[in-house]
CSV table of C-alpha atoms in Angstrom, one decimal:
chain,number,residue,atom,x,y,z
A,1,MET,CA,109.2,-73.4,64.4
A,2,ARG,CA,112.7,-73.1,63.0
A,3,TRP,CA,114.1,-74.2,66.4
A,4,ALA,CA,111.8,-77.2,66.4
A,5,SER,CA,112.7,-78.1,62.8
A,6,ARG,CA,116.4,-77.9,63.7
A,7,GLU,CA,115.8,-80.1,66.8
A,8,ARG,CA,113.9,-82.8,64.7
A,9,GLY,CA,116.7,-82.7,62.1
A,10,ALA,CA,119.4,-83.2,64.7
A,11,SER,CA,117.5,-86.0,66.3
A,12,TRP,CA,117.0,-87.7,62.9
A,13,ARG,CA,120.7,-87.5,62.1
A,14,ALA,CA,121.7,-88.9,65.4
A,15,SER,CA,119.3,-91.8,65.0
A,16,ARG,CA,120.6,-92.5,61.5
A,17,SER,CA,124.2,-92.5,62.9
A,18,ARG,CA,123.2,-94.9,65.6
A,19,ARG,CA,121.6,-97.2,63.1
A,20,ALA,CA,124.7,-97.0,60.8
A,21,GLY,CA,127.0,-97.7,63.7
A,22,SER,CA,124.9,-100.7,64.8
A,23,CYS,CA,124.9,-102.0,61.3
A,24,CYS,CA,128.7,-101.7,61.0
A,25,CYS,CA,129.2,-103.5,64.3
A,26,SER,CA,126.9,-106.3,63.2
A,27,CYS,CA,128.7,-106.7,59.9
A,28,GLY,CA,132.1,-106.6,61.7
A,29,ARG,CA,131.0,-109.3,64.1
A,30,LEU,CA,129.6,-111.4,61.2
A,31,ALA,CA,132.8,-111.0,59.1
A,32,GLY,CA,135.0,-111.6,62.1
A,33,GLY,CA,133.2,-114.7,63.0
A,34,ARG,CA,133.4,-116.1,59.5
A,35,PHE,CA,137.1,-115.2,59.3
A,36,LEU,CA,137.8,-117.0,62.6
A,37,GLU,CA,135.9,-120.0,61.4
A,38,ARG,CA,138.0,-120.2,58.3
A,39,VAL,CA,141.3,-120.0,60.2
A,40,PRO,CA,142.5,-123.5,61.0
A,41,ARG,CA,143.2,-124.1,64.7
A,42,ALA,CA,146.2,-126.4,65.0
A,43,GLN,CA,145.5,-127.4,68.6
A,44,ASP,CA,141.7,-127.7,68.6
A,45,GLY,CA,140.8,-131.4,68.3
A,46,ALA,CA,144.3,-132.4,67.1
A,47,PRO,CA,145.4,-135.6,68.8
A,48,ARG,CA,148.7,-135.5,70.5
A,49,GLU,CA,150.9,-138.6,70.5
A,50,LYS,CA,152.0,-139.6,74.0
A,51,MET,CA,155.7,-140.3,74.4
A,52,GLY,CA,156.0,-143.8,76.0
A,53,MET,CA,158.8,-145.2,78.0
A,54,ALA,CA,159.2,-148.3,75.7
A,55,GLY,CA,162.7,-148.6,74.2
A,56,LEU,CA,164.3,-146.3,76.7
A,57,PHE,CA,166.0,-148.9,78.8
A,58,GLY,CA,167.4,-151.4,76.4
A,59,ARG,CA,170.7,-153.2,76.9
A,60,ASN,CA,172.8,-150.7,74.9
A,61,VAL,CA,171.1,-147.7,76.6
A,62,LEU,CA,171.9,-149.0,80.0
A,63,LEU,CA,175.5,-149.7,79.1
A,64,VAL,CA,176.0,-146.2,77.7
A,65,LEU,CA,174.4,-144.7,80.7
A,66,GLY,CA,176.5,-146.8,83.0
A,67,GLY,CA,179.7,-145.6,81.2
A,68,PHE,CA,178.5,-142.1,81.4
A,69,LEU,CA,177.9,-142.5,85.1
A,70,MET,CA,181.4,-143.8,85.7
A,71,PHE,CA,182.9,-140.9,83.6
A,72,ASN,CA,181.2,-138.3,85.7
A,73,MET,CA,182.2,-139.9,88.9
A,74,VAL,CA,185.9,-139.9,87.8
A,75,LEU,CA,185.6,-136.3,86.5
A,76,ILE,CA,184.2,-134.9,89.7
A,77,SER,CA,186.5,-136.9,91.9
A,78,PHE,CA,189.7,-135.3,90.6
A,79,LEU,CA,188.2,-131.9,90.0
A,80,SER,CA,187.1,-131.8,93.7
A,81,PHE,CA,190.1,-133.3,95.4
A,82,SER,CA,193.1,-132.9,93.2
A,83,PRO,CA,193.7,-129.2,94.2
A,84,THR,CA,193.6,-130.3,97.9
A,85,PHE,CA,196.2,-133.0,97.2
A,86,LEU,CA,198.5,-130.7,95.2
A,87,GLN,CA,198.4,-128.0,97.9
A,88,GLY,CA,199.3,-130.6,100.5
A,89,GLU,CA,202.3,-131.4,98.3
A,90,GLY,CA,203.4,-127.8,98.6
A,91,MET,CA,202.0,-126.4,95.3
A,92,ASP,CA,200.6,-122.9,95.2
A,93,ALA,CA,196.8,-122.7,95.4
A,94,THR,CA,196.6,-120.8,92.1
A,95,LEU,CA,198.9,-123.3,90.3
A,96,ALA,CA,197.1,-126.3,91.8
A,97,GLY,CA,193.8,-124.9,90.5
A,98,PHE,CA,195.3,-124.4,87.1
A,99,ALA,CA,196.8,-127.9,87.0
A,100,SER,CA,193.4,-129.5,88.0
A,101,THR,CA,191.5,-127.6,85.3
A,102,LEU,CA,194.2,-127.9,82.5
A,103,PRO,CA,192.3,-130.8,81.0
A,104,MET,CA,189.3,-128.6,80.5
A,105,LEU,CA,191.3,-126.0,78.7
A,106,VAL,CA,192.9,-128.6,76.4
A,107,ALA,CA,189.4,-130.0,75.7
A,108,VAL,CA,188.4,-126.8,74.0
A,109,ALA,CA,190.3,-128.1,71.0
A,110,SER,CA,189.9,-131.8,71.5
A,111,SER,CA,186.1,-131.9,71.8
A,112,PRO,CA,185.5,-130.6,68.3
A,113,LEU,CA,188.4,-132.8,67.1
A,114,PHE,CA,186.6,-135.9,68.3
A,115,GLY,CA,183.5,-134.8,66.5
A,116,VAL,CA,185.5,-134.5,63.3
A,117,LEU,CA,187.1,-137.9,63.8
A,118,ALA,CA,183.8,-139.5,64.4
A,119,ASP,CA,182.4,-138.1,61.2
A,120,LYS,CA,185.4,-138.9,59.1
A,121,THR,CA,186.1,-142.4,60.4
A,122,GLY,CA,182.7,-143.6,61.7
A,123,ARG,CA,184.5,-145.5,64.5
A,124,LEU,CA,182.2,-144.3,67.2
A,125,LYS,CA,182.6,-147.2,69.6
A,126,ALA,CA,186.4,-147.2,69.3
A,127,LEU,CA,186.7,-143.5,70.0
A,128,MET,CA,184.2,-143.7,72.9
A,129,VAL,CA,186.1,-146.6,74.5
A,130,ALA,CA,189.5,-145.1,73.9
A,131,SER,CA,188.5,-141.8,75.5
A,132,MET,CA,187.1,-143.5,78.5
A,133,LEU,CA,190.1,-145.8,78.9
A,134,VAL,CA,192.5,-143.0,79.7
A,135,MET,CA,190.2,-141.3,82.2
A,136,GLY,CA,190.9,-143.6,85.1
A,137,PRO,CA,194.7,-143.7,84.9
A,138,CYS,CA,195.0,-140.0,84.3
A,139,ALA,CA,192.7,-139.2,87.2
A,140,ALA,CA,194.7,-141.5,89.4
A,141,VAL,CA,197.9,-139.6,88.5
A,142,LEU,CA,196.2,-136.3,89.2
A,143,LEU,CA,195.3,-137.5,92.7
A,144,THR,CA,198.6,-139.0,93.7
A,145,THR,CA,201.4,-137.2,91.8
A,146,ALA,CA,202.7,-133.7,91.9
A,147,GLY,CA,205.7,-134.1,89.5
A,148,PRO,CA,206.1,-134.0,85.7
A,149,ALA,CA,203.8,-136.9,85.4
A,150,LEU,CA,201.0,-134.7,86.6
A,151,TRP,CA,201.2,-132.4,83.7
A,152,ALA,CA,201.5,-135.2,81.2
A,153,ALA,CA,198.4,-136.8,82.7
A,154,ALA,CA,196.5,-133.5,82.5
A,155,LEU,CA,197.4,-133.1,78.8
A,156,VAL,CA,196.5,-136.7,77.9
A,157,MET,CA,193.2,-136.4,79.7
A,158,GLY,CA,192.4,-133.1,77.9
A,159,VAL,CA,193.4,-134.4,74.5
A,160,VAL,CA,191.9,-137.9,74.7
A,161,GLY,CA,189.8,-138.4,77.8
A,162,LEU,CA,187.6,-135.4,77.6
A,163,GLY,CA,186.6,-136.3,74.1
A,164,ALA,CA,184.3,-138.7,75.8
A,165,PRO,CA,181.4,-136.2,76.3
A,166,THR,CA,181.3,-135.6,72.6
A,167,MET,CA,181.2,-139.3,71.9
A,168,PHE,CA,178.5,-139.9,74.5
A,169,LEU,CA,176.3,-137.3,72.8
A,170,ILE,CA,176.9,-138.8,69.4
A,171,VAL,CA,176.4,-142.5,70.4
A,172,TYR,CA,173.5,-142.2,72.9
A,173,PRO,CA,170.8,-141.1,70.5
A,174,SER,CA,171.7,-144.0,68.2
A,175,VAL,CA,171.1,-146.6,70.9
A,176,VAL,CA,167.7,-145.3,71.9
A,177,ALA,CA,165.2,-147.5,70.1
A,178,ASN,CA,162.2,-145.2,70.6
A,179,LYS,CA,163.1,-142.1,68.7
A,180,ASP,CA,159.8,-140.5,69.5
A,181,ALA,CA,160.7,-140.5,73.2
A,182,MET,CA,164.1,-138.9,72.6
A,183,PRO,CA,163.3,-135.8,74.8
A,184,ILE,CA,162.7,-138.2,77.7
A,185,ALA,CA,165.9,-140.2,76.9
A,186,MET,CA,168.0,-137.0,77.0
A,187,GLY,CA,166.5,-136.2,80.3
A,188,PHE,CA,167.8,-139.5,81.7
A,189,LEU,CA,171.2,-138.7,80.2
A,190,VAL,CA,171.3,-135.5,82.1
A,191,LEU,CA,170.0,-137.2,85.2
A,192,THR,CA,172.9,-139.7,84.9
A,193,GLN,CA,175.4,-136.9,84.7
A,194,SER,CA,174.0,-135.3,87.9
A,195,LEU,CA,173.9,-138.6,89.7
A,196,GLY,CA,177.5,-139.4,88.8
A,197,GLN,CA,178.8,-136.1,90.0
A,198,PHE,CA,176.9,-136.5,93.3
A,199,LEU,CA,178.1,-140.0,93.9
A,200,GLY,CA,181.7,-139.1,93.0
A,201,SER,CA,181.9,-136.2,95.3
A,202,SER,CA,180.1,-138.1,98.1
A,203,ILE,CA,182.0,-141.4,98.1
A,204,MET,CA,185.5,-140.0,97.6
A,205,PRO,CA,185.7,-138.5,101.1
A,206,ALA,CA,185.0,-141.9,102.6
A,207,VAL,CA,187.6,-143.5,100.4
A,208,LEU,CA,190.1,-140.8,101.5
A,209,GLY,CA,189.4,-141.4,105.1
A,210,ALA,CA,189.8,-145.1,104.8
A,211,GLY,CA,193.0,-145.3,102.7
A,212,GLY,CA,194.4,-141.8,101.9
A,213,TRP,CA,195.4,-140.5,98.5
A,214,ALA,CA,196.6,-143.8,97.2
A,215,ALA,CA,193.2,-145.3,97.8
A,216,ALA,CA,191.6,-142.2,96.1
A,217,GLY,CA,193.7,-142.8,93.0
A,218,ALA,CA,192.9,-146.5,93.0
A,219,PHE,CA,189.2,-145.7,93.3
A,220,ALA,CA,189.3,-143.3,90.3
A,221,LEU,CA,191.3,-145.9,88.3
A,222,VAL,CA,188.7,-148.6,89.0
A,223,LEU,CA,185.8,-146.4,88.1
A,224,GLY,CA,187.5,-145.6,84.8
A,225,LEU,CA,188.1,-149.2,84.0
A,226,VAL,CA,184.6,-150.2,84.9
A,227,GLY,CA,183.2,-147.5,82.6
A,228,THR,CA,185.5,-148.7,79.8
A,229,ALA,CA,184.3,-152.3,80.2
A,230,LEU,CA,180.7,-151.2,80.1
A,231,LEU,CA,181.2,-149.2,76.9
A,232,ALA,CA,183.2,-152.1,75.3
A,233,LEU,CA,180.0,-154.2,75.6
A,234,VAL,CA,177.9,-151.7,73.7
A,235,ARG,CA,176.7,-153.1,70.3
A,236,LEU,CA,176.5,-150.4,67.6
A,237,GLU,CA,175.3,-150.8,64.1
A,238,ALA,CA,178.0,-150.8,61.4
A,239,PRO,CA,178.7,-147.3,60.2
A,240,ALA,CA,177.1,-146.3,56.9
A,241,LYS,CA,180.5,-145.7,55.3
A,242,ASP,CA,181.7,-149.2,56.2
A,243,ALA,CA,178.5,-150.7,55.0
A,244,ALA,CA,178.8,-148.9,51.7
A,245,GLN,CA,182.4,-150.1,51.3
A,246,ARG,CA,181.4,-153.7,52.0
A,247,SER,CA,178.6,-153.6,49.5
A,248,LYS,CA,181.1,-152.7,46.8
């Protein structure tokens, strides 16, 4: 009798525990469901605006991209072939490599400087055109000269010419009309950089084969001048500082 009573008691307690557990699970599911219903889901049913291509290929955009293309063609031309020319003139390989990359070393200081000048003066177009203007002549010297003029050209390119990337990054977003499609526009800017470096390194060997180092220097000079002419045609809005001064 006692054993049977203990058995019935244990069975009743187990049953009660199962019912309590089932009740807790049900309450948990109910509470969890209500909680999840109250949590806003940002992505469910939220319409996403599609980034169109309109406004990405306006006149100013194409001119800036064209100038950026010329800049990269000039840059990769002297970086790829100037060491070869300098070694052919009897310069040590280590020194030739240093001379060719000296503009990049100087640009460590000049790139932030151009950003400061752009902010202080607001002369975005003038700074962009000036930096592009010196690229062609300096590259031509780096491809044809191994004397003191080489070092002068490397320094001028580093101080002035390689301020161009800073100016391109400042000016380009301002000429893109469709600001909502800026990620796509920046993709085209990077594409232009890659295309310019490919074309510069691909065309220069043919130029060298046809006319030697003099032709290579002339080719870099023409590319720089073409890029300068394209950027000179860009129409930028008057800087806010100038507009404020004129209104006074």
